[in-house]
Tab-separated table of C-alpha atoms in Angstrom:
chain	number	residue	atom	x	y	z
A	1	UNK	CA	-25.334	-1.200	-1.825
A	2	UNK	CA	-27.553	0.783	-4.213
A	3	UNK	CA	-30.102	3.417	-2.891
A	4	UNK	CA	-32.874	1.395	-1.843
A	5	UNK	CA	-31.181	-0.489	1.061
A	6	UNK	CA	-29.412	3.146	2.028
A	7	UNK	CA	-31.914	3.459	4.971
A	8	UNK	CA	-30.257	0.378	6.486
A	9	UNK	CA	-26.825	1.467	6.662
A	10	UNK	CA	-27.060	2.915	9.858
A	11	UNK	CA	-27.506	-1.189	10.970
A	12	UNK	CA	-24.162	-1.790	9.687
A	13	UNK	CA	-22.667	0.800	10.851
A	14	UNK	CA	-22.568	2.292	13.848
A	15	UNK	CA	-24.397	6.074	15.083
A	16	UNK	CA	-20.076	7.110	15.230
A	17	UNK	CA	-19.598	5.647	11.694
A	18	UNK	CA	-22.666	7.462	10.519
A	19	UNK	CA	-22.038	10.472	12.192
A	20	UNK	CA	-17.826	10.360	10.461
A	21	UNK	CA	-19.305	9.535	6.967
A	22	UNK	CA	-21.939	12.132	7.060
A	23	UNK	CA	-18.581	14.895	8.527
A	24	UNK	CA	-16.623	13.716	5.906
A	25	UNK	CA	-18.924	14.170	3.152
A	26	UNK	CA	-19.244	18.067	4.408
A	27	UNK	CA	-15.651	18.169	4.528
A	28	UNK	CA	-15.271	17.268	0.774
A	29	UNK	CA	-18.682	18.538	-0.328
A	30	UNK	CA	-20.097	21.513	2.014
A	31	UNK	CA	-23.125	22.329	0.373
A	32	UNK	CA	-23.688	18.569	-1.048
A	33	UNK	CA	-24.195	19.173	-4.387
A	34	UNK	CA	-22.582	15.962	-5.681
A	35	UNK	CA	-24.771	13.048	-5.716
A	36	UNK	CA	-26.990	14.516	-3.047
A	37	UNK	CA	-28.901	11.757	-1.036
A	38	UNK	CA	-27.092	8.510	-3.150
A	39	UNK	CA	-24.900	6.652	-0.421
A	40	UNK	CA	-25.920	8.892	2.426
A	41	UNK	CA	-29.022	10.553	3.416
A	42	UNK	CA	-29.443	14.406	3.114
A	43	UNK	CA	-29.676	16.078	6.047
A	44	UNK	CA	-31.768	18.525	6.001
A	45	UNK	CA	-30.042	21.882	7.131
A	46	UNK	CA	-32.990	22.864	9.938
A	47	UNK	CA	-30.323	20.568	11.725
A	48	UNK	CA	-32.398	17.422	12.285
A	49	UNK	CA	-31.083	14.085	10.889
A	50	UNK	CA	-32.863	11.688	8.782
A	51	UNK	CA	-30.153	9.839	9.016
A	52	UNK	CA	-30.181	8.472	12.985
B	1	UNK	CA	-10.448	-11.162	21.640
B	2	UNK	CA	-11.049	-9.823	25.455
B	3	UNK	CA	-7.228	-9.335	25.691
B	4	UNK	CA	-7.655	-7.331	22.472
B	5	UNK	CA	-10.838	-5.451	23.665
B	6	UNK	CA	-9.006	-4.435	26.676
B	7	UNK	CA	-6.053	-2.872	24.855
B	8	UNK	CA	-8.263	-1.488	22.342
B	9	UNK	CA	-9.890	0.743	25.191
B	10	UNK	CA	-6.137	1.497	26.501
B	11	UNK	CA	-5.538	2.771	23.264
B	12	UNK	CA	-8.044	4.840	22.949
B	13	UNK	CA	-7.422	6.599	26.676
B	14	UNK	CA	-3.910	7.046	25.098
B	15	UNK	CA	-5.419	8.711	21.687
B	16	UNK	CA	-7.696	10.954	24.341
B	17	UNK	CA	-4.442	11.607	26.602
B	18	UNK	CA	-1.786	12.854	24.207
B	19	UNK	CA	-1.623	15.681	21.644
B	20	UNK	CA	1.092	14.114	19.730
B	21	UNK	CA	0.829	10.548	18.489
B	22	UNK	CA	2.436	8.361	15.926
B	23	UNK	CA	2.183	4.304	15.728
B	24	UNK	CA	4.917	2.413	15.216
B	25	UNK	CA	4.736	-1.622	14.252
B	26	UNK	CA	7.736	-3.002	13.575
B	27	UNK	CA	9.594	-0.119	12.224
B	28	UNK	CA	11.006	-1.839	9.064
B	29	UNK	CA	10.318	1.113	7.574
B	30	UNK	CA	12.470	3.820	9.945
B	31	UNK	CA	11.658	7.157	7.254
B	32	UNK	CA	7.967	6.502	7.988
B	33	UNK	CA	7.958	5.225	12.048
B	34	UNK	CA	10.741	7.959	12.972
B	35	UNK	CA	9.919	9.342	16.004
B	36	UNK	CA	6.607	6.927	16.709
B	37	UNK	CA	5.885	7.110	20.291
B	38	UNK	CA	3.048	4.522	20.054
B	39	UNK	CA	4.051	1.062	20.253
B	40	UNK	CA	1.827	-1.327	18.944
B	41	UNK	CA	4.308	-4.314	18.339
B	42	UNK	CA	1.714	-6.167	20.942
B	43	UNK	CA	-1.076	-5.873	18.811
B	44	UNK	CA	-0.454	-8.992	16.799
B	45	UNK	CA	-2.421	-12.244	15.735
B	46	UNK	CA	-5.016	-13.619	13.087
B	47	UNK	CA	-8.338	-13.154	14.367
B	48	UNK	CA	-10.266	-14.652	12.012
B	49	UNK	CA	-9.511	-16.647	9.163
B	50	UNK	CA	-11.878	-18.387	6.374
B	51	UNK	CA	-10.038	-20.132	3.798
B	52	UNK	CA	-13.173	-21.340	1.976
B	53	UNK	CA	-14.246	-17.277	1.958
B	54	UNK	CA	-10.910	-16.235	1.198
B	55	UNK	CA	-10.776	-13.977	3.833
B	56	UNK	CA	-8.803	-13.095	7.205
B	57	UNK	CA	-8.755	-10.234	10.031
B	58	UNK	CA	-5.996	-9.722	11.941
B	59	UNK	CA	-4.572	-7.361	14.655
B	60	UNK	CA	-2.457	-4.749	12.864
B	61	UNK	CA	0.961	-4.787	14.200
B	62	UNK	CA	0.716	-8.608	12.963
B	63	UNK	CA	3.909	-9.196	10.946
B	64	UNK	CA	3.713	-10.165	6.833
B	65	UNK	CA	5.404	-13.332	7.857
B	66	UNK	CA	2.937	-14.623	10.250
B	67	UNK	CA	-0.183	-13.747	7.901
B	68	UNK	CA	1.999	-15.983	4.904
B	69	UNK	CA	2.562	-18.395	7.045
B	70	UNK	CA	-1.165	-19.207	7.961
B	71	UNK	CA	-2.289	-18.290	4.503
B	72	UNK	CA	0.410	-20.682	3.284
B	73	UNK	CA	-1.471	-23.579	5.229
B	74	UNK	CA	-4.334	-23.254	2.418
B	75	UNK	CA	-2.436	-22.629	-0.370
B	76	UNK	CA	-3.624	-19.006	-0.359
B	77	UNK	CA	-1.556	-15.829	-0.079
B	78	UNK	CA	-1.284	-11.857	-0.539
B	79	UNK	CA	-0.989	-11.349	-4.123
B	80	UNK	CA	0.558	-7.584	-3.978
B	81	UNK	CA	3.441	-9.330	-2.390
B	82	UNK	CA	4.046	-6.728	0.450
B	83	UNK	CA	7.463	-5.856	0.999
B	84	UNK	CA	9.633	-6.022	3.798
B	85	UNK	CA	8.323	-9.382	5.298
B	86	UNK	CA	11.351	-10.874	6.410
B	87	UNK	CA	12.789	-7.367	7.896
B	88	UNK	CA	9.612	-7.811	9.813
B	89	UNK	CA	7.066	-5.575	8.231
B	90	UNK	CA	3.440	-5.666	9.509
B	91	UNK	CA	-0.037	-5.647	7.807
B	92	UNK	CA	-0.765	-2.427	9.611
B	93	UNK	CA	2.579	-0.548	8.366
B	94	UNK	CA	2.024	-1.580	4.967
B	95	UNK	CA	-1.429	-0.578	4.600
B	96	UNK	CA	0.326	2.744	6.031
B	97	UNK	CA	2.659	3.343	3.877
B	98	UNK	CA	0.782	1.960	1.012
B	99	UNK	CA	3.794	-0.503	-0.079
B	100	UNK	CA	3.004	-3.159	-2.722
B	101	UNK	CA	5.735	-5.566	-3.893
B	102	UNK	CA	6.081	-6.809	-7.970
B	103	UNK	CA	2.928	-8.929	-7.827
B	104	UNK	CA	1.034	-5.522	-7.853
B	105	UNK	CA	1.451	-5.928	-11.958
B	106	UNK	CA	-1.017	-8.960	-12.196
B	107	UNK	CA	-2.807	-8.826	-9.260
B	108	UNK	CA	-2.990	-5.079	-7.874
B	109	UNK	CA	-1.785	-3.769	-4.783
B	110	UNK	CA	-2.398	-2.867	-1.272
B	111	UNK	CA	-5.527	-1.419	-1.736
B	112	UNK	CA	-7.642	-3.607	-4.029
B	113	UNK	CA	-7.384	-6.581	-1.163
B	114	UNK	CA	-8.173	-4.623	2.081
B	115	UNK	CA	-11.577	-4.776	2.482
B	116	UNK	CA	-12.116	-3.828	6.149
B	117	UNK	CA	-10.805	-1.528	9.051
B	118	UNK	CA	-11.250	-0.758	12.816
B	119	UNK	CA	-9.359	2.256	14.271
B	120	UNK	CA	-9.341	4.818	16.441
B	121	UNK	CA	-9.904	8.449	15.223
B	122	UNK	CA	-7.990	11.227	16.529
B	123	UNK	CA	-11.038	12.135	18.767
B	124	UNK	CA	-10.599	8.293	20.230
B	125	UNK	CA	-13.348	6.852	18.902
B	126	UNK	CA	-13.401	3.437	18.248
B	127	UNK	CA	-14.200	3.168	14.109
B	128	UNK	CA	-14.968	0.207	11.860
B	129	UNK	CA	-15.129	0.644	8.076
B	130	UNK	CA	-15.796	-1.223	5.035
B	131	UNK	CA	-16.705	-5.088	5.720
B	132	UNK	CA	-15.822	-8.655	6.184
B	133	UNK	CA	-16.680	-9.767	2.661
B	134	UNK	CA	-15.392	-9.646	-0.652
B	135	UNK	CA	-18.841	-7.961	-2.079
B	136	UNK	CA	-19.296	-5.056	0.024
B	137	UNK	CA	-20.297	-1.635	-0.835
B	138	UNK	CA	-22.124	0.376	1.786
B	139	UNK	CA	-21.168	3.331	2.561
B	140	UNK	CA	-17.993	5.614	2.140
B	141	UNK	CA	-14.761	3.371	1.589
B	142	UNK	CA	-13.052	4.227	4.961
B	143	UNK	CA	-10.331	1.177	4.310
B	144	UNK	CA	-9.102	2.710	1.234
B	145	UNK	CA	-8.531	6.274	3.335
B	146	UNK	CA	-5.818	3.822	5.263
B	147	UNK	CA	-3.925	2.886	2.372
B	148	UNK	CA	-0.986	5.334	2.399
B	149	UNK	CA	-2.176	7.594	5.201
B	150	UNK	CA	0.758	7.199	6.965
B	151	UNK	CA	-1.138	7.143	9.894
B	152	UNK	CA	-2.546	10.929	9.365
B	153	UNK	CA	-6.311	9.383	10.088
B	154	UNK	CA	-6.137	7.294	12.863
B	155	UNK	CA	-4.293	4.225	14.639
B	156	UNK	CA	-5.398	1.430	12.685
B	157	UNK	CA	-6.437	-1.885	15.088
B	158	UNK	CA	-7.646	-4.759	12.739
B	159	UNK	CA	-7.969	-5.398	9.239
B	160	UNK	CA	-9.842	-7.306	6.901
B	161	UNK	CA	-7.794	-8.808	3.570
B	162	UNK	CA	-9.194	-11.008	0.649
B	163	UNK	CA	-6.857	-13.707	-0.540
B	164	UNK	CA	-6.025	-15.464	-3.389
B	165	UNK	CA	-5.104	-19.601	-4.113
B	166	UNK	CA	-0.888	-19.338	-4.498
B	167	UNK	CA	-0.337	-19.802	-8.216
B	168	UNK	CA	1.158	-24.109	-8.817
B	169	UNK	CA	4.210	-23.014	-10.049
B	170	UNK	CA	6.378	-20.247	-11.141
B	171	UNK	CA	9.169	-19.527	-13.619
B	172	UNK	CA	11.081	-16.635	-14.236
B	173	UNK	CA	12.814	-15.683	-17.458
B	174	UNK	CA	16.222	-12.966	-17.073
B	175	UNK	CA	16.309	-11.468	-20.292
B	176	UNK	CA	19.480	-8.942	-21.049
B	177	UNK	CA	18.482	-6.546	-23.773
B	178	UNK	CA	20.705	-4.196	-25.572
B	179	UNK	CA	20.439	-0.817	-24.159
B	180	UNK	CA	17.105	0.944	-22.125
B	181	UNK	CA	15.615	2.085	-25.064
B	182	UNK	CA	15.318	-2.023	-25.643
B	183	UNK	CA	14.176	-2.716	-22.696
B	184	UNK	CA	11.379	-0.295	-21.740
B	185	UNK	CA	10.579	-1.263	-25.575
B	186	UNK	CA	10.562	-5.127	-24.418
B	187	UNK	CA	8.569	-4.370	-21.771
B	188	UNK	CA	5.523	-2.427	-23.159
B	189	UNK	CA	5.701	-5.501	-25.707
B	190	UNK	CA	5.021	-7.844	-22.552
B	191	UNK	CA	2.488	-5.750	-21.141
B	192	UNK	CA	0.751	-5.216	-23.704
B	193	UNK	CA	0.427	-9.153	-24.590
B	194	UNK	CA	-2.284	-11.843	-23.749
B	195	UNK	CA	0.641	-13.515	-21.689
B	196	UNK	CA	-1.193	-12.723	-18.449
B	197	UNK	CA	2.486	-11.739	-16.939
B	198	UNK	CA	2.628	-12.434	-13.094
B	199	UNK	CA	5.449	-9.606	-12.738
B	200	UNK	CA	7.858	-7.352	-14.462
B	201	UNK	CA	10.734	-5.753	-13.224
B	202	UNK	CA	13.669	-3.973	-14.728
B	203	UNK	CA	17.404	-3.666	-13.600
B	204	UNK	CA	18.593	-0.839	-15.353
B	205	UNK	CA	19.908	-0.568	-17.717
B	206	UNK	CA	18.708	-3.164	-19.406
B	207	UNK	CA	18.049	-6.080	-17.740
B	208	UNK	CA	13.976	-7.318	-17.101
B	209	UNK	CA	13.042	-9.869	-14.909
B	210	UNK	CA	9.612	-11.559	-16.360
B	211	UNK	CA	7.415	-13.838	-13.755
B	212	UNK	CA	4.895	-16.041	-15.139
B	213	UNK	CA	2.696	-18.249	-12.629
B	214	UNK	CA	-0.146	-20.688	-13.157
B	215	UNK	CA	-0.432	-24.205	-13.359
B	216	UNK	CA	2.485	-26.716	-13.971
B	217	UNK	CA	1.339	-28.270	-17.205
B	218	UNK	CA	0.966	-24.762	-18.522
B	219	UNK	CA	3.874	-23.181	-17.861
B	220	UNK	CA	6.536	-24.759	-20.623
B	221	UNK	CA	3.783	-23.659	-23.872
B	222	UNK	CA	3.700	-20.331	-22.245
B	223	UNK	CA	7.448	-19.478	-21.524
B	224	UNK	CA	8.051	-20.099	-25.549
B	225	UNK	CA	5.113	-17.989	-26.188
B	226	UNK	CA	7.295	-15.302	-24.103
B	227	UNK	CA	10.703	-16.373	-25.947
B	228	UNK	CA	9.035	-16.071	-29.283
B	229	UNK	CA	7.726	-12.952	-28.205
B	230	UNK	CA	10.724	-10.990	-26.952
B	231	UNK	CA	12.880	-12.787	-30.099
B	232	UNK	CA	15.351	-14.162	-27.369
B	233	UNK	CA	16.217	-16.931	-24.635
B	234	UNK	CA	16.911	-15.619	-21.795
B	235	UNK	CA	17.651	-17.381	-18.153
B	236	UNK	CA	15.076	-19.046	-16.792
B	237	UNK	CA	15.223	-19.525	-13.032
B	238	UNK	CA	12.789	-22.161	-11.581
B	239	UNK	CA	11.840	-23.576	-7.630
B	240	UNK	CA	13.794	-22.492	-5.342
B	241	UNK	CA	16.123	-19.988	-6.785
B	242	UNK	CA	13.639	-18.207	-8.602
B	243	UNK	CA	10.895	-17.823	-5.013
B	244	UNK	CA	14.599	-16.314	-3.566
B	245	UNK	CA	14.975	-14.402	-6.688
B	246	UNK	CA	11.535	-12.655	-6.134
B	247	UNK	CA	11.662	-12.626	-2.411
B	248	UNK	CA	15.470	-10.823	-2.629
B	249	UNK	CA	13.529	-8.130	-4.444
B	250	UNK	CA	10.908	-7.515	-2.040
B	251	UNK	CA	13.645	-7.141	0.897
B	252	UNK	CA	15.676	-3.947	-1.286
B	253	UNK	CA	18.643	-6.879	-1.209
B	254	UNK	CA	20.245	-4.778	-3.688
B	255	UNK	CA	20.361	-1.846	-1.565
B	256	UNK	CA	23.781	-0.877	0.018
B	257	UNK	CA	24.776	0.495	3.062
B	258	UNK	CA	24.242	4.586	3.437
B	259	UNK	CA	21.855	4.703	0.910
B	260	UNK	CA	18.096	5.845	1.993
B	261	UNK	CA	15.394	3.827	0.237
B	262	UNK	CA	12.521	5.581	-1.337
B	263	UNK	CA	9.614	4.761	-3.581
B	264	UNK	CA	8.762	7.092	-6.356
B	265	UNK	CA	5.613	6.396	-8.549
B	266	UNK	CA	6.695	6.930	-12.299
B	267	UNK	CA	5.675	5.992	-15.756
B	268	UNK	CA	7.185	4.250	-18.436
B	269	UNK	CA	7.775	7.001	-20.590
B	270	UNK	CA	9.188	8.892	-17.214
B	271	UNK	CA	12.212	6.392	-16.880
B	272	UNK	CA	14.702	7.187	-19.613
B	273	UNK	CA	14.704	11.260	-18.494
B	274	UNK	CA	15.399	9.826	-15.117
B	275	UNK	CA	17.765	7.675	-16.021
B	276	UNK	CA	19.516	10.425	-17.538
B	277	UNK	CA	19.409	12.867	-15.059
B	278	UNK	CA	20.579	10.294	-12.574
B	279	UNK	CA	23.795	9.527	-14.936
B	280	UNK	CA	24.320	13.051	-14.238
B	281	UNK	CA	25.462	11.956	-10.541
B	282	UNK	CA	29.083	10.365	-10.122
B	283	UNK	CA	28.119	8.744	-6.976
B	284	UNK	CA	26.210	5.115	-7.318
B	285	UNK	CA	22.500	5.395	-6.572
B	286	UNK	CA	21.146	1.865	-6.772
B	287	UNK	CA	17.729	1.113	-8.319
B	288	UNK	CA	14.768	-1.057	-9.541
B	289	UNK	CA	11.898	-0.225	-11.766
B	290	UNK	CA	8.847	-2.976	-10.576
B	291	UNK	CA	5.210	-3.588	-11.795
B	292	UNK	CA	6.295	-3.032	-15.473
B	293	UNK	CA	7.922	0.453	-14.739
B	294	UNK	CA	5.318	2.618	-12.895
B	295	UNK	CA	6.957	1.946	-9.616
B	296	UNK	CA	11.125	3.198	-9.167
B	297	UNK	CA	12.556	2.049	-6.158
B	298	UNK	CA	15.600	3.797	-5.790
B	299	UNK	CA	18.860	3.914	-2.679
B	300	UNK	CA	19.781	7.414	-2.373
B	301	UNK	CA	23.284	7.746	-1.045
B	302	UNK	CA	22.759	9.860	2.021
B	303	UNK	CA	26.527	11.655	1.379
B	304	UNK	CA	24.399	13.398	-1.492
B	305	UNK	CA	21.659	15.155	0.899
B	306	UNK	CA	18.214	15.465	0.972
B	307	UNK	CA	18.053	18.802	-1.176
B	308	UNK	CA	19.755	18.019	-4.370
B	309	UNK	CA	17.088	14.664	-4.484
B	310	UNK	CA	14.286	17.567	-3.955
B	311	UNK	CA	16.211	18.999	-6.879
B	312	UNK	CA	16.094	16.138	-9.218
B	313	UNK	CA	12.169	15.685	-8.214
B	314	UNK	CA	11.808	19.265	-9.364
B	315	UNK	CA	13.503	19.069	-12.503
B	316	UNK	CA	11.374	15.544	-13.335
B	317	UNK	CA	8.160	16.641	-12.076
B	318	UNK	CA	8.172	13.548	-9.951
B	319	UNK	CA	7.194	12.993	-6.035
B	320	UNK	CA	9.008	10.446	-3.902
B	321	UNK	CA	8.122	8.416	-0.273
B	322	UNK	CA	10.820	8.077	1.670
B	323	UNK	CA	11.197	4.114	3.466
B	324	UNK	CA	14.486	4.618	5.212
B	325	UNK	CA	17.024	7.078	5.509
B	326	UNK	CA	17.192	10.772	7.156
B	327	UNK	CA	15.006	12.801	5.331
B	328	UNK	CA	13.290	16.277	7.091
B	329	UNK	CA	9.422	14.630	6.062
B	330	UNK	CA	9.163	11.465	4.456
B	331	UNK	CA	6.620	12.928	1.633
B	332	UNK	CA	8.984	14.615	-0.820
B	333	UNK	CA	8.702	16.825	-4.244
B	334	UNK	CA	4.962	17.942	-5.327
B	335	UNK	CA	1.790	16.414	-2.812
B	336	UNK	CA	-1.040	17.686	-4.415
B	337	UNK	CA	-3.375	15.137	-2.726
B	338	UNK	CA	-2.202	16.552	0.437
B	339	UNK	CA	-5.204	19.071	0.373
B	340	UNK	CA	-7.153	16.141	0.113
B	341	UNK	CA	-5.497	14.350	2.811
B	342	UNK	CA	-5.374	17.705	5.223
B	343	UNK	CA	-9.288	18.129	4.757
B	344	UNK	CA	-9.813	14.739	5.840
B	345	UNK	CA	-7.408	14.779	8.825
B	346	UNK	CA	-9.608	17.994	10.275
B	347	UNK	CA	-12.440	15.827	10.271
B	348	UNK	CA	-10.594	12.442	11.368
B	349	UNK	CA	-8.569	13.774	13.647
B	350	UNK	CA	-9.527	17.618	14.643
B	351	UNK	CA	-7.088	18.260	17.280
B	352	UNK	CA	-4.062	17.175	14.443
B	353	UNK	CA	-2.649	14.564	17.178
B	354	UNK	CA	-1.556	12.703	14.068
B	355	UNK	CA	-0.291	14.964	11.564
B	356	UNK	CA	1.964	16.974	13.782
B	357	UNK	CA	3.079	19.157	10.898
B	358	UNK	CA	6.291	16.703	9.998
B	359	UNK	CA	4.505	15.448	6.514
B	360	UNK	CA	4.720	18.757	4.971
B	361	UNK	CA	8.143	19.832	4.351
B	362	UNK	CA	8.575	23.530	5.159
């Protein structure tokens, strides 16, 4: 799934899935500087998610 | 699937309830299971299966031999030949412990046909990654995390395998070369050739095993292709004794009594050293090279002890799983993934009910 359809992953997946995916990206990647915004949305670090 | 959905939320009280959890299937493979405390033997049928989509979920303590049975009914089957069936090994355990049998050479293993997972995480929720289908790509690839975990990430529930049609026919060609040197030589000769080769396993010293599978009519022009090839005639095994030739393989057969079974993922150009440093030894420590000699499945006699193996890993910079046998943790010699692996358990499992500390060796 390419970056256009990325705001319809959350339909896929669940709010826990998203919520894992995003905590293991930050596990791997804490300051997301690989790839930022390709397979998941940034979040942006005032703490609200784009991503819900 | 409301008997599953039921047990599913039992599961996941248990996850919540206890600080200290390891599934256990079958336990075909004791090294791995050990001192599992959650038995999931119950968890076991196909859910769904699609032969025109080549595809099938099933519950994860559901044993190899059920899923090849059912497959079988199509004509379809796992092509990474997971081993263990017969001894009972599940779908879950082998995605586990990341086992893939001698098919692995043409086909690939364990993880290139699990597409999709549901488990729970160590905080007890209820997780389902990757997807039904053969083309799917969204998001991270939370199936592959499973393969080899050893159950670090979660207790796996259902999973989601692409098939293949079962090859018409098979035959398999015994060829005895003259020393090792001949036969590792033989064998980067056969993998190197357009003879699409289904697998390729050596006996050391120097005997190979070489598995070709397609149709019927084909077969005949493409063993002389291999004969011509190699520059010898060698066996040839055909129906029945050659599928119990294979299938002998995939059980360990060849491994004795005392001896502790472990996988150890090698090269080519790493077999004659080991070889030679197992020479060294003046007890017998039975062994297979599979899928063309980056796989060594070797029986370590357990009168030797776990610490001069450590010492052998050492000296040939190689790492080892342990299947069976007493061993202190069942990941031996150098884990540099495991900083990998522990970054992902904080997340997956925060509390560390599954990685109770036994996967590290002290």
């Amino acid at each position: 799934m390419g970056v256009e359809k990325k705001a319809y992953l959350p339909e896929q997946f669940g709010r826990v899935e998203m919520e894992l995916m995003r905590r293991l990206r930050l596990a791997i990647d804490p300051l997301e500087l690989a790839n930022r915004g390709k397979v998941l949305s940034a979040e942006s670090h005032d703490g609200s998610n784009e991503w819900h | 699937m409301a008997l599953a959905a039921g047990r599913f939320d039992e599961l996941r009280r248990k996850v919540r309830a206890n600080s200290r959890l390891r599934p256990v299937g079958a336990g075909s493979k004791p090294a791995l299971s050990g001192w599992g405390n959650l038995m999931l033997e119950d968890l076991r049928g196909v859910l769904e299966y699609d032969p025109g989509e080549y595809t099938f979920t099933a519950l994860a303590a559901t044993p190899l031999k059920e899923i090849e049975a059912v497959l079988a009914e199509n004509d379809q089957y796992l092509p990474f030949d997971p081993p263990l069936s017969e001894k009972g090994a599940t779908l879950g355990g082998t995605v586990a412990a990341g086992l893939s049998g001698p098919g692995r050479l043409r086909y690939g293993g364990v993880r290139d046909f699990l597409l999709g997972v549901r488990f729970i995480d160590g905080r007890g929720e209820l997780i389902s990654g990757g997807g039904k289908v053969v083309k799917n790509a969204a998001g991270f690839d939370l199936p592959k995390l499973m393969v080899g975990s050893l159950g670090q990430f979660g207790v796996m529930l259902e999973l989601t395998f692409k098939v293949f049609p079962k090859p018409q026919a098979y035959v398999t060609v015994e060829l005895e070369l003259a020393s090792l040197t001949g036969a590792l030589d033989t064998m980067q000769r056969l993998v190197g050739s357009r003879l699409e080769v289904t697998s390729l396993d050596l006996e050391p010293p120097s005997r190979l095993r070489v598995r070709l599978g397609g149709t019927s009519e084909a077969l005949p022009t493409r063993l002389a292709r291999l004969e011509h090839l190699v520059g010898q005639a060698g066996n040839v095994l055909e129906g029945s004794v050659e599928q119990a030739t294979w299938r002998s393989l995939r059980e360990f057969d060849w491994l004795s009594e005392g001896h502790g079974l472990l996988k150890i993922p090698v090269t080519p150009g790493a077999i004659a050293p080991l070889e030679q440093a197992l020479a060294g030894f003046d007890e017998n420590i039975p062994r297979r090279y599979s899928v063309a000699g980056n796989v060594a499945w070797l029986g370590w006699p357990e009168s030797l002890g776990e610490k001069r193996f450590e010492k052998l890993l050492d000296q040939s910079g190689l790492s080892a799983l342990a299947i069976s046998g007493r061993w202190s943790c069942p990941l031996l010699g150098a884990q540099p993934g495991r900083v990998f692996a522990k970054r992902l358990g904080c997340v997956l499992d925060p509390e560390g009910k599954f990685q109770p500390g036994d996967l590290d060796a002290t």
